Coordinates of C-alpha atoms in Angstrom, one line a residue:
X1 CA 25.4 -14.8 -24.6
X2 CA 21.9 -16.2 -25.1
X3 CA 20.7 -19.4 -26.7
X4 CA 17.3 -20.6 -27.9
X5 CA 15.7 -23.8 -26.9
X6 CA 15.8 -25.4 -30.3
X7 CA 15.5 -29.1 -29.7
X8 CA 11.9 -30.5 -29.0
X9 CA 11.8 -32.8 -26.0
X10 CA 8.9 -35.4 -25.8
X11 CA 8.6 -35.2 -22.0
X12 CA 7.3 -32.6 -19.5
X13 CA 10.8 -31.9 -18.2
X14 CA 14.3 -32.8 -19.2
X15 CA 16.5 -31.4 -16.4
X16 CA 20.3 -31.3 -16.7
X17 CA 22.2 -31.7 -13.4
X18 CA 25.4 -29.8 -14.1
X19 CA 27.6 -31.0 -11.3
X20 CA 25.8 -32.7 -8.4
X21 CA 28.2 -34.0 -5.8
X22 CA 30.8 -34.9 -8.4
X23 CA 34.4 -33.8 -8.2
X24 CA 37.1 -33.3 -10.9
X25 CA 38.7 -36.6 -9.8
X26 CA 35.7 -38.4 -11.1
X27 CA 35.6 -37.0 -14.6
X28 CA 37.0 -34.1 -16.6
X29 CA 33.5 -33.5 -17.8
X30 CA 32.4 -32.1 -14.4
X31 CA 32.2 -28.3 -14.7
X32 CA 33.6 -26.6 -11.6
X33 CA 34.1 -22.9 -12.0
X34 CA 31.2 -20.5 -12.5
X35 CA 32.4 -19.9 -16.0
X36 CA 32.5 -23.6 -16.8
X37 CA 29.0 -24.1 -15.3
X38 CA 27.6 -21.3 -17.4
X39 CA 29.1 -22.7 -20.6
X40 CA 27.9 -26.2 -19.7
X41 CA 24.4 -24.8 -19.1
X42 CA 24.2 -23.0 -22.4
X43 CA 25.4 -26.0 -24.3
X44 CA 23.0 -28.3 -22.5
X45 CA 20.0 -26.1 -23.3
X46 CA 21.1 -25.9 -26.9
X47 CA 21.1 -29.8 -26.8
X48 CA 17.6 -29.9 -25.4
X49 CA 17.6 -29.5 -21.6
X50 CA 14.5 -27.7 -20.4
X51 CA 15.7 -27.0 -16.9
X52 CA 19.1 -26.5 -15.3
X53 CA 20.0 -27.8 -11.8
X54 CA 23.2 -26.6 -10.1
X55 CA 24.9 -27.3 -6.8
X56 CA 26.6 -23.9 -6.1
X57 CA 30.1 -24.3 -4.8
X58 CA 32.7 -22.1 -3.1
X59 CA 36.1 -21.5 -4.9
X60 CA 37.5 -24.5 -2.9
X61 CA 34.8 -26.7 -4.2
X62 CA 32.5 -27.0 -1.1
X63 CA 28.7 -26.9 -1.7
X64 CA 27.3 -23.7 -0.4
X65 CA 24.0 -21.8 0.0
X66 CA 25.8 -18.5 0.9
X67 CA 24.2 -15.5 -0.9
X68 CA 27.8 -14.6 -2.0
X69 CA 28.1 -17.9 -3.8
X70 CA 24.5 -18.5 -5.0
X71 CA 23.8 -14.9 -6.2
X72 CA 26.6 -14.3 -8.6
X73 CA 26.3 -17.8 -10.1
X74 CA 22.5 -17.5 -10.7
X75 CA 23.0 -14.0 -12.2
X76 CA 25.6 -15.3 -14.6
X77 CA 23.5 -18.3 -15.5
X78 CA 20.4 -16.1 -16.1
X79 CA 22.3 -13.7 -18.3
X80 CA 23.3 -16.6 -20.5
X81 CA 20.4 -19.0 -20.4
X82 CA 17.0 -17.8 -21.8
X83 CA 14.4 -16.8 -19.2
X84 CA 11.9 -19.5 -19.9
X85 CA 14.4 -22.2 -18.8
X86 CA 14.1 -22.6 -15.0
X87 CA 17.2 -22.4 -12.9
X88 CA 17.2 -24.9 -10.0
X89 CA 19.4 -24.8 -6.9
X90 CA 20.0 -27.8 -4.6
X91 CA 19.2 -26.8 -1.0
X92 CA 19.9 -30.1 0.8
X93 CA 22.1 -30.8 3.8
X94 CA 25.1 -31.3 1.6
X95 CA 25.2 -27.5 1.1
X96 CA 24.4 -26.6 4.7
X97 CA 23.8 -29.3 7.4
X98 CA 22.3 -27.0 10.1
X99 CA 18.6 -26.3 9.5
X100 CA 18.7 -22.9 11.1
X101 CA 21.7 -21.8 9.1
X102 CA 20.0 -23.0 5.9
X103 CA 17.0 -20.8 6.6
X104 CA 19.3 -17.9 7.3
X105 CA 21.2 -18.4 4.1
X106 CA 18.1 -18.5 2.0
X107 CA 16.7 -15.4 3.7
X108 CA 19.8 -13.6 2.5
X109 CA 19.5 -14.6 -1.1
X110 CA 19.3 -11.5 -3.3
X111 CA 19.1 -13.4 -6.6
X112 CA 16.5 -16.2 -6.5
X113 CA 16.3 -19.5 -8.4
X114 CA 13.1 -20.5 -10.1
X115 CA 13.0 -23.7 -8.2
X116 CA 14.9 -25.4 -5.3
X117 CA 15.4 -29.0 -4.3
X118 CA 14.6 -30.0 -0.7
X119 CA 15.4 -33.4 0.8
X120 CA 12.0 -34.4 2.3
X121 CA 13.6 -36.7 4.9
X122 CA 16.1 -34.1 6.1
X123 CA 15.8 -32.2 9.4
X124 CA 13.9 -28.9 8.9
X125 CA 12.4 -29.9 5.5
X126 CA 9.0 -28.4 6.2
X127 CA 10.4 -25.1 7.4
X128 CA 12.9 -24.9 4.5
X129 CA 10.2 -25.6 1.9
X130 CA 7.9 -23.0 3.5
X131 CA 10.6 -20.4 3.5
X132 CA 11.4 -21.0 -0.1
X133 CA 7.7 -20.9 -1.1
X134 CA 7.3 -17.6 0.8
X135 CA 10.0 -16.1 -1.3
X136 CA 8.3 -17.3 -4.5
X137 CA 10.7 -20.2 -5.2
X138 CA 8.9 -23.4 -6.4
X139 CA 9.8 -26.4 -4.2
X140 CA 10.9 -29.8 -5.6
X141 CA 10.8 -32.5 -2.9
X142 CA 13.2 -35.4 -3.2
X143 CA 11.5 -38.6 -2.0
X144 CA 14.1 -40.9 -0.6
X145 CA 12.7 -44.3 -1.8
X146 CA 12.4 -47.4 0.3
X147 CA 12.1 -50.8 -1.3
X148 CA 9.9 -53.7 -0.3
X149 CA 12.5 -56.4 0.1
X150 CA 16.2 -56.6 1.0
X151 CA 17.6 -54.7 -2.0
X152 CA 19.6 -51.6 -1.0
X153 CA 18.0 -48.2 -1.5
X154 CA 19.3 -45.8 -4.1
X155 CA 21.0 -42.5 -3.3
X156 CA 19.2 -39.3 -3.0
X157 CA 20.1 -35.9 -4.6
X158 CA 22.9 -35.4 -2.1
X159 CA 24.4 -38.8 -2.7
X160 CA 23.4 -40.6 0.5
X161 CA 21.7 -43.9 0.8
X162 CA 17.9 -43.8 1.1
X163 CA 16.2 -44.8 4.4
X164 CA 14.5 -48.1 4.9
X165 CA 11.1 -48.4 6.6
X166 CA 9.8 -51.7 7.9
X167 CA 6.6 -51.4 5.9
X168 CA 8.3 -50.4 2.7
X169 CA 6.5 -47.1 2.5
X170 CA 8.0 -43.6 1.8
X171 CA 6.3 -41.0 3.9
X172 CA 5.9 -37.3 3.1
X173 CA 5.7 -35.0 6.0
X174 CA 2.6 -32.8 6.3
X175 CA 2.6 -29.1 5.6
X176 CA 5.0 -29.2 2.6
X177 CA 4.3 -26.7 -0.2
X178 CA 5.5 -29.0 -3.0
X179 CA 5.1 -28.3 -6.6
X180 CA 6.8 -31.5 -7.8
X181 CA 8.4 -34.8 -6.6
X182 CA 11.9 -35.9 -7.5
X183 CA 12.1 -39.7 -7.2
X184 CA 15.6 -41.4 -7.5
X185 CA 15.3 -45.0 -8.5
X186 CA 17.8 -47.9 -8.4
X187 CA 16.4 -49.4 -11.6
X188 CA 13.5 -49.1 -14.0
X189 CA 11.4 -51.7 -12.1
X190 CA 11.6 -50.0 -8.7
X191 CA 8.3 -48.1 -8.9
X192 CA 6.4 -51.4 -8.6
X193 CA 8.0 -51.8 -5.2
X194 CA 7.5 -48.3 -3.8
X195 CA 4.5 -46.7 -2.2
X196 CA 4.0 -43.1 -0.9
X197 CA 2.2 -42.0 2.2
X198 CA 0.7 -38.6 1.2
X199 CA -0.5 -36.3 4.0
X200 CA -4.3 -36.4 4.2
X201 CA -4.5 -38.9 1.3
X202 CA -5.7 -41.9 3.4
X203 CA -4.3 -45.2 2.3
X204 CA -0.7 -45.5 0.9
X205 CA -0.5 -44.6 -2.8
X206 CA 1.6 -46.9 -5.0
X207 CA 4.1 -44.9 -7.0
X208 CA 2.8 -46.6 -10.2
X209 CA -0.7 -45.3 -9.5
X210 CA 0.6 -41.8 -8.9
X211 CA 2.6 -41.9 -12.2
X212 CA -0.4 -43.1 -14.1
X213 CA -2.5 -40.2 -12.8
X214 CA 0.1 -37.4 -12.4
X215 CA 3.3 -38.3 -14.2
X216 CA 3.9 -34.7 -15.3
X217 CA 4.3 -33.7 -11.6
X218 CA 7.0 -36.3 -11.0
X219 CA 10.7 -36.4 -12.1
X220 CA 12.3 -39.8 -12.1
X221 CA 16.0 -40.3 -12.3
X222 CA 18.7 -42.9 -11.6
X223 CA 22.4 -42.7 -10.8
X224 CA 25.2 -44.3 -12.8
X225 CA 24.1 -47.8 -14.1
X226 CA 20.4 -47.0 -13.3
X227 CA 20.4 -43.6 -15.1
X228 CA 19.6 -44.7 -18.7
X229 CA 17.1 -47.5 -17.9
X230 CA 15.2 -45.2 -15.6
X231 CA 15.2 -42.3 -18.1
X232 CA 13.8 -44.6 -20.8
X233 CA 11.1 -45.9 -18.5
X234 CA 10.2 -42.4 -17.4
X235 CA 10.0 -41.3 -21.0
X236 CA 7.5 -44.0 -21.8
X237 CA 5.3 -43.0 -18.9
X238 CA 5.4 -39.3 -19.8
X239 CA 7.1 -38.4 -16.5
X240 CA 9.9 -35.8 -16.1
X241 CA 13.5 -37.0 -16.6
X242 CA 16.9 -35.9 -15.5
X243 CA 20.5 -36.4 -16.9
X244 CA 23.9 -34.8 -16.6
X245 CA 27.2 -35.6 -14.9
X246 CA 25.6 -35.1 -11.5
X247 CA 23.9 -38.4 -12.2
X248 CA 25.8 -40.4 -14.8
X249 CA 29.3 -40.2 -16.3
X250 CA 28.9 -42.5 -19.3
X251 CA 26.8 -42.4 -22.5
X252 CA 24.4 -45.2 -23.2
X253 CA 27.1 -47.0 -25.2
X254 CA 29.4 -47.1 -22.2
X255 CA 31.8 -44.4 -23.5
X256 CA 32.8 -41.6 -21.1
X257 CA 30.6 -38.6 -21.5
X258 CA 32.6 -35.6 -22.8
X259 CA 30.1 -33.1 -21.5
X260 CA 26.7 -32.4 -20.0
X261 CA 25.5 -31.5 -23.5
X262 CA 26.5 -34.9 -24.9
X263 CA 24.4 -36.6 -22.1
X264 CA 21.4 -34.3 -22.9
X265 CA 21.7 -35.0 -26.6
X266 CA 21.8 -38.8 -25.9
X267 CA 18.8 -38.4 -23.6
X268 CA 16.8 -36.6 -26.2
X269 CA 17.5 -39.3 -28.7
X270 CA 16.5 -42.0 -26.3
X271 CA 13.3 -40.2 -25.3
X272 CA 12.3 -39.6 -28.8
X273 CA 12.9 -43.3 -29.7
X274 CA 10.9 -44.7 -26.7
X275 CA 8.1 -42.3 -26.7
X276 CA 4.8 -44.3 -26.9
X277 CA 2.3 -43.5 -29.6
X278 CA -0.3 -43.0 -26.9
X279 CA 0.0 -40.2 -24.4
X280 CA 1.0 -42.4 -21.5
X281 CA 1.8 -46.0 -20.8
X282 CA 0.4 -48.1 -18.0
X283 CA 3.2 -48.4 -15.4
X284 CA 1.5 -51.5 -13.9
X285 CA 1.4 -53.4 -17.3
X286 CA 4.5 -55.6 -17.7
X287 CA 4.2 -55.3 -21.5
X288 CA 4.5 -51.6 -21.2
X289 CA 7.7 -51.9 -19.1
X290 CA 9.6 -54.0 -21.6
X291 CA 12.6 -52.3 -23.2
X292 CA 15.2 -54.3 -25.1
X293 CA 17.7 -51.5 -24.3
X294 CA 17.4 -52.2 -20.6
X295 CA 18.7 -55.7 -21.1
X296 CA 22.0 -54.4 -22.3
X297 CA 25.0 -54.1 -20.1
X298 CA 26.7 -50.7 -19.5
X299 CA 28.9 -51.3 -22.6
X300 CA 25.8 -51.6 -24.8
X301 CA 26.2 -55.3 -25.6
X302 CA 23.4 -57.9 -25.0

């Protein structure tokens, strides 16, 4: 089975997160078996997804980086999903808490993903990213945001709260062979309150400034109530976006999402509607951040 990418998407990346940390108890739309994941991936690409992110799981549902779990799943996905669509595996502590064991698992992979997600604040992040890069796997680093102020930090890719730092700055460790940043946000206004400390870059870099200069190298996403406002905001900036049941279980109108493909189709519609006439909006201009849709409650009413 093979599908074409037939729906144009007006952003650099629209990634579908097929399962994330979700369980069947949370929604019937969460694909669990390898067969269900493959079917969901195919349908999502048909709907417009340009990348597929998966959290490989054992038959009992535990996240795993074991070659015996990752290899067959990636092989099945690649046989069904067209080659230009990158396959992404989440390689965070949720799948393997021990840094040395994580490296050993990855060293044993016989089927490689195109990209892998690494939690930048997790133990062994530099070594893990380097091992992936040496094997030819592009590294996406999850920046666990901190906020300037008392508001709680959002969850990272593995579903844990973000860290707080006294100066409100998220730091990137040196020596990371990153190709892209994944930034989870609690709401569409969060970038104005977040700065990055890039190795060798000198002063802290506001996320808004990074987005204005290199939005195509950043994927912004939110979970649950933040998912749709963040997606619309990212689309206006020209940044990469993410959707799928791993992040959100409801459509923009508040109805339960029946599938990943339905979420992707809704994301494409939203991104097409909010895409600015000019190539990129100014993330520091309040007028460019206004969106009437963001003022609606989860049910879609004003």
